[in-house]
């Protein structure tokens, strides 16, 4: 018998916790539920779940605080659930170390996809293992060659500037994961670049024109409005 | 109790720069006029009248009682000190002094009270108006919410109570309907949320520079998930357009317009989205090639008050957009842009909106 992944649902709305736990159980996960932040934290420390689904609006503490407390000692994947009215919270959550977010209301397939991805990333933390081993990232018709600093789309070599290549390669290394503007800026230009993301946005618009057939319907690099960018897996 | 008293005092002693300015201007003018009159002639008769007028004007043009009171005190002392015999000294035993004081004070008190009352009445009238709009909106919303909720309860309880009698296929059909109705409810709630975001704090929104195609791609992605079969054509300019906006709200506008096309356009084959630069703003167009909008609806299409207009469109069984279009209107206006609807000469409806590219804040 395969070992089931243990998932902790931190959610104070019983009806939502109930339906999420039903889907997860059906899909072969072990499920624990906590309605309060303190209870959740004690489960995280004592039971070591493989993944946490965290609603940011909890009755006893801010979900953000729970992420901070957990990230001090653990890299366990955290998928944040946020309502639309709290847009800024999800960026903060991601910057504090949450792995992904999903906005209420969400569909079951979307939720499962996010969970699968977060679990996969937990195994290869610090970057896509395929990239680290082979030096090559591939998704659809897009190939990034990390050793030769080259990008190919539909077989053709695409000429990117140095910054453009850095952005694309960073997204490729963390493919599937949403990288916030601040994170990308910091990785590329150091901590001083934080805050002003206009250079990044313009660079990205240029990249999109070079890689995508139709910039309004991208196949490779997706925009998460107000949050950041995500490379297709 | 203490708080209430504090509020009362605050209401009476309203302090503001504008009122202070008014107070100094009027009192100053009164003093200057009196000084001039004093130079010209020897008559003291006008002095009291001029100060009484000043007191009245200050009371009328400022809020609360504070400035009117100040003007009274100033007037009384000025009249006593400078403009009545003996000049440039106080003489409180002067006959008639209490009379002039009481007169000015009464004028000030009465004018201040009247001014406050008028202002309060104006405010009340506006509030009543707003309440009326709110009530209309609420009525329309509750009506629009009740229909899908009835369908959801109906379908789910049918499945729950008749599980054995219903075929799997029928059950599936009913549940799919529940999903569809719930999606519509979500759209409705998102719209309501957008309204609250704008209406609070006098239409102030949080603008940030956004790349147009990123916002567009988000809206298109959402639309594709919901309506995978609809043909969508996108025309984007080659250059990178950066526009200050609240991205989530503009996505909402695009979603509403796209959805509106799907729900209301009859006999359409495709929906077209175009973006182009137009002077100092960027123009977005969402068009379809269906039968167009009823001409009699066009002038009122974004108007909340005409929510019930959708009745005769609904007779064909489709759902109303509810508050969707008026939400679009509010969002675009809050951005300082324009939105309009028309029928294209080649057929089909066309919704256009513009967003200013400049940094101007509204």
XYZ file of C-alpha atoms in Angstrom:
595
model
C 0.000 0.000 0.000
C 1.300 3.383 -0.974
C 1.880 5.923 1.735
C -0.792 8.597 1.593
C 0.107 12.247 1.743
C -1.197 13.949 4.863
C -2.925 17.255 4.245
C -3.966 19.729 6.905
C -6.935 21.955 6.070
C -6.985 25.154 8.106
C -10.437 26.606 7.559
C -13.024 27.996 9.961
C -16.023 27.574 7.651
C -17.226 24.042 8.354
C -19.023 23.666 5.023
C -15.907 24.513 3.025
C -13.653 22.360 5.186
C -16.156 19.568 4.717
C -16.255 19.646 0.931
C -12.508 20.097 0.588
C -11.830 17.183 2.893
C -14.296 15.038 0.923
C -12.540 15.732 -2.369
C -9.129 15.100 -0.855
C -10.194 11.860 0.794
C -11.681 10.630 -2.463
C -8.401 11.498 -4.167
C -6.408 9.397 -1.731
C -5.061 11.917 0.718
C -5.136 11.698 4.497
C -6.977 14.719 5.788
C -6.821 16.658 9.054
C -8.925 19.720 9.760
C -8.226 22.670 12.056
C -10.648 25.545 12.496
C -8.289 27.763 14.522
C -4.787 29.023 13.942
C -3.434 27.789 17.274
C -4.875 24.336 16.755
C -3.388 24.316 13.249
C 0.044 25.264 14.525
C 0.047 22.508 17.105
C -0.929 19.967 14.431
C 1.836 21.237 12.152
C 4.416 20.826 14.920
C 3.192 17.472 16.208
C 1.881 15.620 13.138
C 4.106 16.986 10.391
C 1.567 17.083 7.548
C 2.904 16.957 3.983
C 0.947 20.026 2.951
C -1.155 22.764 4.531
C -4.168 24.393 2.905
C -4.539 27.663 4.757
C -7.441 30.078 4.733
C -6.022 33.520 5.461
C -9.062 34.749 7.388
C -9.071 32.846 10.677
C -11.025 33.772 13.789
C -8.185 33.696 16.310
C -5.147 34.873 14.346
C -4.120 36.143 10.932
C -3.185 33.351 8.552
C -0.101 35.395 7.690
C 1.150 34.944 11.261
C 0.794 31.200 10.942
C 2.941 31.231 7.779
C 5.609 33.276 9.520
C 5.670 30.998 12.551
C 5.834 27.863 10.413
C 8.473 29.169 8.023
C 10.848 29.811 10.904
C 11.621 26.137 11.119
C 9.789 24.242 8.374
C 9.618 24.230 4.572
C 6.375 22.267 4.470
C 4.344 23.394 1.423
C 1.580 25.871 2.186
C -1.229 26.635 -0.259
C -3.079 29.766 0.713
C -6.821 30.185 0.155
C -7.868 33.805 -0.140
C -11.040 35.707 -0.842
C -11.058 38.309 -3.564
C -11.534 41.143 -1.124
C -8.120 40.441 0.383
C -5.957 40.686 -2.723
C -2.987 42.205 -1.015
C -2.847 39.438 1.562
C -2.009 36.791 -0.970
C 1.031 38.689 -2.260
C 2.208 39.100 1.295
C 1.594 35.414 1.953
C 3.645 34.425 -1.105
C 6.470 36.761 -0.173
C 6.503 35.265 3.307
C 7.010 31.799 1.915
C 3.620 30.370 0.982
C 4.021 28.125 -2.057
C 0.886 28.928 -3.966
C -2.517 30.504 -3.627
C -6.013 29.770 -4.788
C -8.833 32.283 -4.809
C -12.304 31.600 -3.443
C -14.481 30.429 -5.068
C -12.411 27.659 -6.612
C -13.228 24.485 -8.514
C -12.196 21.051 -7.347
C -9.926 20.361 -10.313
C -8.095 23.629 -9.730
C -7.598 22.801 -6.070
C -6.273 19.315 -6.811
C -3.906 20.652 -9.450
C -2.464 23.179 -7.025
C -2.011 20.545 -4.345
C -0.288 18.124 -6.703
C 2.030 20.837 -7.898
C 2.884 22.060 -4.412
C 3.667 18.503 -3.305
C 5.874 17.965 -6.343
C 7.728 21.193 -5.647
C 8.285 20.157 -2.069
C 10.358 17.231 -3.332
C 12.458 19.451 -5.591
C 12.733 22.502 -3.421
C 15.021 25.218 -4.701
C 14.175 24.551 -8.315
C 13.044 22.098 -10.908
C 15.137 18.933 -10.518
C 15.000 18.229 -14.242
C 16.635 21.615 -14.857
C 19.265 21.120 -12.181
C 20.241 17.684 -13.484
C 20.155 18.253 -17.227
C 20.542 22.015 -17.540
C 17.546 22.040 -19.834
C 13.928 23.078 -19.243
C 11.178 22.054 -21.633
C 7.501 22.916 -21.757
C 5.466 22.527 -24.913
C 7.520 23.983 -27.742
C 9.659 26.077 -25.427
C 13.159 24.981 -24.473
C 15.571 26.803 -22.196
C 19.219 25.713 -22.360
C 20.794 26.896 -19.113
C 24.353 25.952 -20.070
C 24.386 27.727 -23.427
C 22.123 30.588 -22.308
C 19.753 29.969 -25.191
C 15.992 29.801 -25.580
C 14.209 27.952 -28.381
C 10.583 28.308 -29.388
C 9.125 25.969 -31.995
C 12.664 24.975 -32.902
C 13.903 28.495 -33.482
C 16.574 30.218 -31.463
C 15.076 33.307 -29.802
C 17.344 36.260 -29.166
C 16.735 37.544 -25.674
C 18.624 40.293 -23.905
C 20.547 39.342 -20.796
C 17.825 40.542 -18.440
C 15.127 38.858 -20.488
C 17.022 35.586 -20.361
C 17.492 35.910 -16.610
C 13.750 36.397 -16.113
C 12.803 33.494 -18.372
C 15.357 31.173 -16.801
C 14.230 32.061 -13.282
C 10.613 31.334 -14.173
C 11.681 28.083 -15.856
C 13.606 26.964 -12.795
C 10.442 27.375 -10.723
C 8.001 26.362 -13.450
C 4.445 25.985 -12.231
C 5.034 28.205 -9.260
C 3.895 31.822 -9.173
C 6.821 34.159 -8.555
C 5.890 37.559 -7.154
C 7.178 40.767 -8.722
C 9.262 41.524 -5.667
C 10.809 38.066 -5.660
C 11.858 38.298 -9.324
C 13.180 41.835 -8.889
C 15.223 40.789 -5.895
C 16.655 37.739 -7.615
C 17.669 39.788 -10.647
C 18.627 43.197 -9.403
C 19.174 42.690 -5.689
C 17.200 43.941 -2.693
C 17.418 47.594 -3.769
C 15.169 47.013 -6.791
C 12.169 46.103 -4.637
C 8.982 48.078 -5.165
C 9.297 49.483 -8.665
C 8.222 46.717 -10.982
C 7.855 48.753 -14.155
C 11.202 47.612 -15.623
C 10.145 44.040 -15.022
C 6.740 44.565 -16.630
C 8.265 46.109 -19.743
C 10.865 43.358 -19.981
C 8.107 40.798 -19.660
C 6.042 42.453 -22.382
C 9.061 42.210 -24.685
C 9.665 38.572 -23.766
C 6.040 37.827 -24.499
C 6.373 39.326 -27.972
C 9.347 37.098 -28.662
C 7.993 33.846 -27.220
C 4.239 33.853 -27.539
C 2.188 33.588 -30.711
C -0.478 35.809 -29.237
C 0.551 37.965 -26.263
C -3.059 38.269 -25.101
C -3.371 34.484 -24.833
C 0.033 33.295 -23.653
C 0.974 29.617 -23.729
C 4.140 29.723 -21.654
C 4.343 32.623 -19.249
C 1.114 33.497 -17.470
C 0.374 36.700 -15.622
C -1.257 36.516 -12.232
C -2.713 39.997 -12.150
C -1.416 42.019 -9.230
C 0.753 39.135 -8.019
C 3.432 38.040 -10.467
C 4.251 35.530 -13.205
C 4.069 31.780 -13.596
C 5.781 29.565 -16.169
C 3.763 26.711 -17.628
C 4.922 23.290 -16.514
C -22.944 60.159 27.016
C -19.638 62.019 27.115
C -19.010 61.057 23.529
C -22.386 62.414 22.516
C -21.678 65.689 24.257
C -18.315 65.879 22.534
C -19.985 65.298 19.185
C -22.493 68.044 19.944
C -19.702 70.483 20.794
C -17.860 69.500 17.646
C -20.972 70.139 15.597
C -21.339 73.618 17.055
C -17.672 74.597 16.964
C -16.691 73.443 13.481
C -13.208 74.693 12.627
C -11.926 74.794 9.074
C -9.429 76.818 7.059
C -12.041 77.888 4.602
C -14.366 79.198 7.305
C -11.513 80.973 9.064
C -10.668 82.632 5.762
C -14.284 83.717 5.234
C -14.426 85.058 8.768
C -11.297 87.176 8.378
C -12.296 88.483 4.963
C -15.744 89.635 6.024
C -14.752 91.015 9.426
C -11.732 92.722 7.871
C -13.860 94.331 5.167
C -16.341 95.539 7.783
C -13.582 97.164 9.827
C -12.009 98.759 6.748
C -15.348 100.122 5.541
C -16.094 101.557 8.972
C -12.640 103.148 9.189
C -13.184 104.770 5.797
C -16.620 106.019 6.782
C -15.158 107.382 9.968
C -12.604 109.335 7.922
C -15.227 110.761 5.604
C -18.014 111.734 7.909
C -18.775 111.894 11.563
C -21.926 109.822 11.570
C -21.791 106.661 13.696
C -25.181 105.404 12.611
C -23.972 103.014 9.877
C -21.338 101.416 12.046
C -23.669 99.087 13.935
C -25.598 98.255 10.801
C -22.424 97.318 8.919
C -21.207 95.091 11.711
C -24.615 93.486 12.023
C -24.480 92.740 8.329
C -20.957 91.302 8.731
C -22.125 89.073 11.577
C -24.997 87.840 9.473
C -22.818 87.129 6.453
C -20.247 85.237 8.507
C -22.973 83.195 10.166
C -24.546 82.384 6.811
C -21.343 81.464 5.019
C -19.643 79.342 7.675
C -20.502 76.041 9.317
C -21.550 75.782 12.950
C -21.842 78.568 15.476
C -18.200 79.298 16.208
C -17.417 81.898 13.552
C -20.741 83.684 13.916
C -20.058 83.999 17.647
C -16.536 85.268 17.015
C -17.855 87.845 14.571
C -20.394 89.012 17.181
C -17.756 89.467 19.859
C -15.457 91.231 17.420
C -18.290 93.439 16.207
C -19.387 94.444 19.668
C -15.887 95.273 20.808
C -14.971 97.033 17.585
C -18.074 99.181 17.733
C -17.462 99.965 21.355
C -13.724 100.529 21.087
C -13.127 102.242 17.796
C -16.301 103.550 16.353
C -18.362 105.074 19.139
C -17.560 107.971 21.336
C -15.147 107.963 23.175
C -13.049 106.699 20.257
C -10.291 104.137 20.830
C -11.226 103.267 24.352
C -13.699 100.888 25.914
C -16.711 102.278 27.613
C -19.105 99.661 28.839
C -21.390 102.058 30.542
C -22.345 103.504 27.188
C -26.070 103.694 26.954
C -27.525 101.289 24.424
C -24.436 99.113 24.550
C -26.263 96.023 25.845
C -28.891 96.558 23.153
C -26.370 96.465 20.304
C -24.713 93.434 21.839
C -27.972 91.543 22.209
C -29.071 92.530 18.701
C -25.900 91.288 17.058
C -25.857 88.170 19.146
C -29.451 87.328 18.210
C -28.768 87.955 14.530
C -25.774 85.652 14.677
C -27.613 82.932 16.595
C -30.651 82.957 14.349
C -28.650 83.024 11.122
C -26.342 80.242 12.296
C -29.306 78.086 13.274
C -31.003 78.724 9.957
C -27.846 77.961 8.009
C -27.299 74.718 9.894
C -30.899 73.744 9.343
C -30.731 74.378 5.626
C -27.538 72.371 5.349
C -29.002 69.560 7.378
C -32.097 69.495 5.201
C -29.986 69.370 2.048
C -27.992 66.521 3.466
C -31.139 64.708 4.457
C -32.605 65.105 1.003
C -29.446 63.686 -0.532
C -29.489 60.816 1.891
C -33.090 60.054 1.065
C -32.183 60.059 -2.624
C -29.280 57.716 -1.983
C -31.453 55.460 0.120
C -33.937 55.319 -2.724
C -31.270 54.249 -5.206
C -29.981 51.729 -2.740
C -33.469 50.329 -2.209
C -34.030 49.998 -5.961
C -30.702 48.285 -6.325
C -31.383 45.959 -3.419
C -34.795 45.068 -4.776
C -33.344 44.281 -8.187
C -30.510 42.275 -6.652
C -32.736 40.243 -4.358
C -34.937 39.478 -7.289
C -31.965 38.424 -9.365
C -30.594 36.321 -6.539
C -33.826 34.552 -5.763
C -34.198 32.944 -9.163
C -30.932 30.997 -9.220
C -31.265 30.157 -5.530
C -34.686 28.669 -6.155
C -33.239 26.637 -8.998
C -30.371 25.431 -6.823
C -32.557 24.397 -3.915
C -35.027 22.795 -6.293
C -32.415 20.770 -8.140
C -30.461 19.655 -5.081
C -33.492 18.654 -3.035
C -34.896 16.791 -6.039
C -31.698 14.781 -6.232
C -31.567 14.243 -2.467
C -35.181 13.121 -2.122
C -35.520 11.064 -5.280
C -32.107 9.508 -5.510
C -33.408 6.047 -6.400
C -36.033 7.072 -8.917
C -33.860 9.435 -10.940
C -31.567 8.117 -13.621
C -27.857 8.899 -13.269
C -28.087 11.037 -16.326
C -30.966 13.089 -14.946
C -29.179 13.571 -11.647
C -26.112 14.750 -13.459
C -28.148 17.172 -15.485
C -29.705 18.657 -12.360
C -26.362 19.001 -10.620
C -24.822 20.654 -13.647
C -27.602 23.180 -13.486
C -26.694 23.837 -9.862
C -23.095 24.523 -10.862
C -24.201 26.845 -13.639
C -26.547 28.813 -11.390
C -23.913 29.057 -8.677
C -21.405 30.424 -11.173
C -23.867 33.094 -12.073
C -24.340 33.924 -8.395
C -20.594 34.265 -7.977
C -20.443 36.687 -10.889
C -23.195 38.681 -9.221
C -21.370 38.783 -5.921
C -18.129 39.857 -7.604
C -20.037 42.738 -9.138
C -21.474 43.749 -5.805
C -18.009 43.646 -4.325
C -16.733 45.935 -7.061
C -19.504 48.404 -6.313
C -18.646 48.561 -2.642
C -15.015 49.083 -3.594
C -15.915 52.159 -5.628
C -18.796 53.724 -3.760
C -16.971 53.930 -0.494
C -14.643 56.907 -0.156
C -16.146 58.958 -2.976
C -15.226 56.806 -5.946
C -11.583 56.620 -5.004
C -9.815 53.616 -6.442
C -6.380 52.169 -6.094
C -4.648 52.723 -9.440
C -1.436 51.041 -10.478
C 0.391 50.966 -13.772
C -0.555 47.814 -15.639
C 0.407 46.353 -18.983
C -2.812 46.191 -20.982
C -2.246 42.755 -22.504
C -1.687 41.197 -19.067
C -5.027 42.431 -17.815
C -6.654 41.396 -21.048
C -5.150 37.916 -20.940
C -6.476 37.412 -17.425
C -10.009 38.308 -18.511
C -9.738 36.148 -21.628
C -8.426 33.205 -19.642
C -11.359 33.395 -17.226
C -13.759 33.671 -20.123
C -12.256 30.668 -21.943
C -12.611 28.506 -18.854
C -16.302 29.354 -18.661
C -17.209 29.391 -22.332
C -14.732 27.152 -24.158
C -16.880 26.952 -27.286
C -17.313 30.656 -28.015
C -15.096 32.017 -30.772
C -13.071 34.945 -29.532
C -10.912 37.191 -31.720
C -8.341 39.450 -30.077
C -6.722 42.431 -31.798
C -3.803 43.887 -29.878
C -1.479 46.663 -30.975
C 2.202 45.826 -31.390
C 3.435 48.459 -28.923
C 3.378 47.968 -25.173
C 0.577 49.955 -23.571
C 0.869 50.824 -19.905
C -2.203 52.302 -18.242
C -2.826 53.208 -14.620
C -5.829 51.229 -13.366
C -7.196 48.920 -10.741
C -6.545 45.707 -12.655
C -9.097 43.560 -10.833
C -11.849 46.060 -11.570
C -10.964 46.310 -15.256
C -10.895 42.524 -15.508
C -14.367 42.650 -14.016
C -15.493 45.137 -16.671
C -14.114 42.970 -19.484
C -15.718 39.885 -17.972
C -19.063 41.608 -17.699
C -18.933 42.843 -21.284
C -17.886 39.442 -22.634
C -20.514 37.661 -20.612
C -23.094 40.205 -21.640
C -22.304 39.405 -25.264
C -22.659 35.667 -24.705
C -25.930 36.002 -22.834
C -27.657 38.697 -24.843
C -26.286 38.621 -28.364
C -28.576 36.608 -30.593
C -27.245 34.724 -33.640
C -23.645 35.745 -33.124
C -20.738 33.738 -34.491
C -17.839 35.425 -32.722
C -16.882 38.030 -30.171
C -14.117 40.461 -30.923
C -11.913 42.343 -28.457
C -9.771 45.191 -29.760
C -7.436 47.554 -27.982
C -5.946 50.652 -29.489
C -4.249 53.860 -28.491
C -6.417 56.892 -29.010
C -4.798 60.180 -28.148
C -4.184 60.345 -24.414
C -6.186 57.243 -23.655
C -6.491 53.592 -24.555
C -9.696 52.356 -26.116
C -11.098 48.889 -25.511
C -13.820 47.499 -27.750
C -15.885 44.402 -27.127
C -18.064 43.663 -30.136
C -20.188 40.812 -31.413
C -21.777 40.115 -34.784
C -25.236 39.227 -33.518
C -28.536 41.049 -33.903
C -27.522 44.052 -31.835
C -29.152 45.891 -28.960
C -32.793 47.011 -29.032
C -32.551 50.691 -30.030
C -34.974 51.736 -27.282
C -32.657 50.226 -24.670
C -29.489 51.947 -25.824
C -29.869 55.257 -23.959
C -30.476 53.529 -20.614
C -28.266 50.511 -20.930
C -25.824 51.462 -18.142
C -28.475 52.915 -15.878
C -29.182 51.256 -12.558
C -32.696 52.615 -12.528
C -33.557 50.644 -15.636
C -32.617 47.324 -14.147
C -36.050 45.974 -14.830
C -35.606 46.647 -18.515
C -34.231 43.158 -18.794
C -37.712 41.754 -18.329
C -38.559 41.617 -21.977
C -35.182 40.231 -22.876
C -35.626 37.599 -20.295
C -38.746 36.320 -21.965
C -36.532 34.210 -24.214
C -35.316 32.361 -21.132
C -31.881 33.929 -20.872
C -30.649 35.487 -17.683
C -30.387 39.183 -17.094
C -26.988 40.775 -16.693
C -28.436 42.229 -13.529
C -26.243 45.015 -12.326
C -23.337 44.047 -14.585
C -23.429 46.948 -17.013
C -24.044 49.626 -14.436
C -21.080 48.228 -12.536
C -18.997 48.637 -15.706
C -20.165 52.211 -15.937
C -19.228 52.988 -12.326
C -15.807 51.370 -12.667
C -14.902 53.203 -15.870
C -16.146 56.540 -14.557
C -14.150 56.055 -11.374
C -11.089 55.613 -13.602
C -11.844 58.891 -15.367
C -12.755 57.104 -18.594
C -15.826 56.876 -20.802
C -18.024 53.920 -21.681
C -20.591 53.687 -24.443
C -22.723 51.155 -26.259
C -23.855 51.192 -29.864
C -24.901 49.005 -32.747
C -22.341 48.462 -35.464
C -23.337 49.377 -39.003
C -22.284 45.910 -40.154
C -24.483 44.352 -37.449
C -23.993 43.384 -33.832
C -23.490 45.252 -30.606
C -20.376 47.128 -29.652
C -19.247 48.279 -26.207
C -16.404 50.760 -26.050
C -14.565 52.121 -23.086
C -11.521 54.302 -22.664
C -8.966 54.598 -19.898
C -6.756 57.675 -19.628
C -3.043 56.910 -19.881
C -1.939 59.974 -17.936
C -1.261 59.971 -14.234
C -4.169 62.303 -13.484
C -5.968 61.347 -10.330
C -9.654 61.604 -9.998
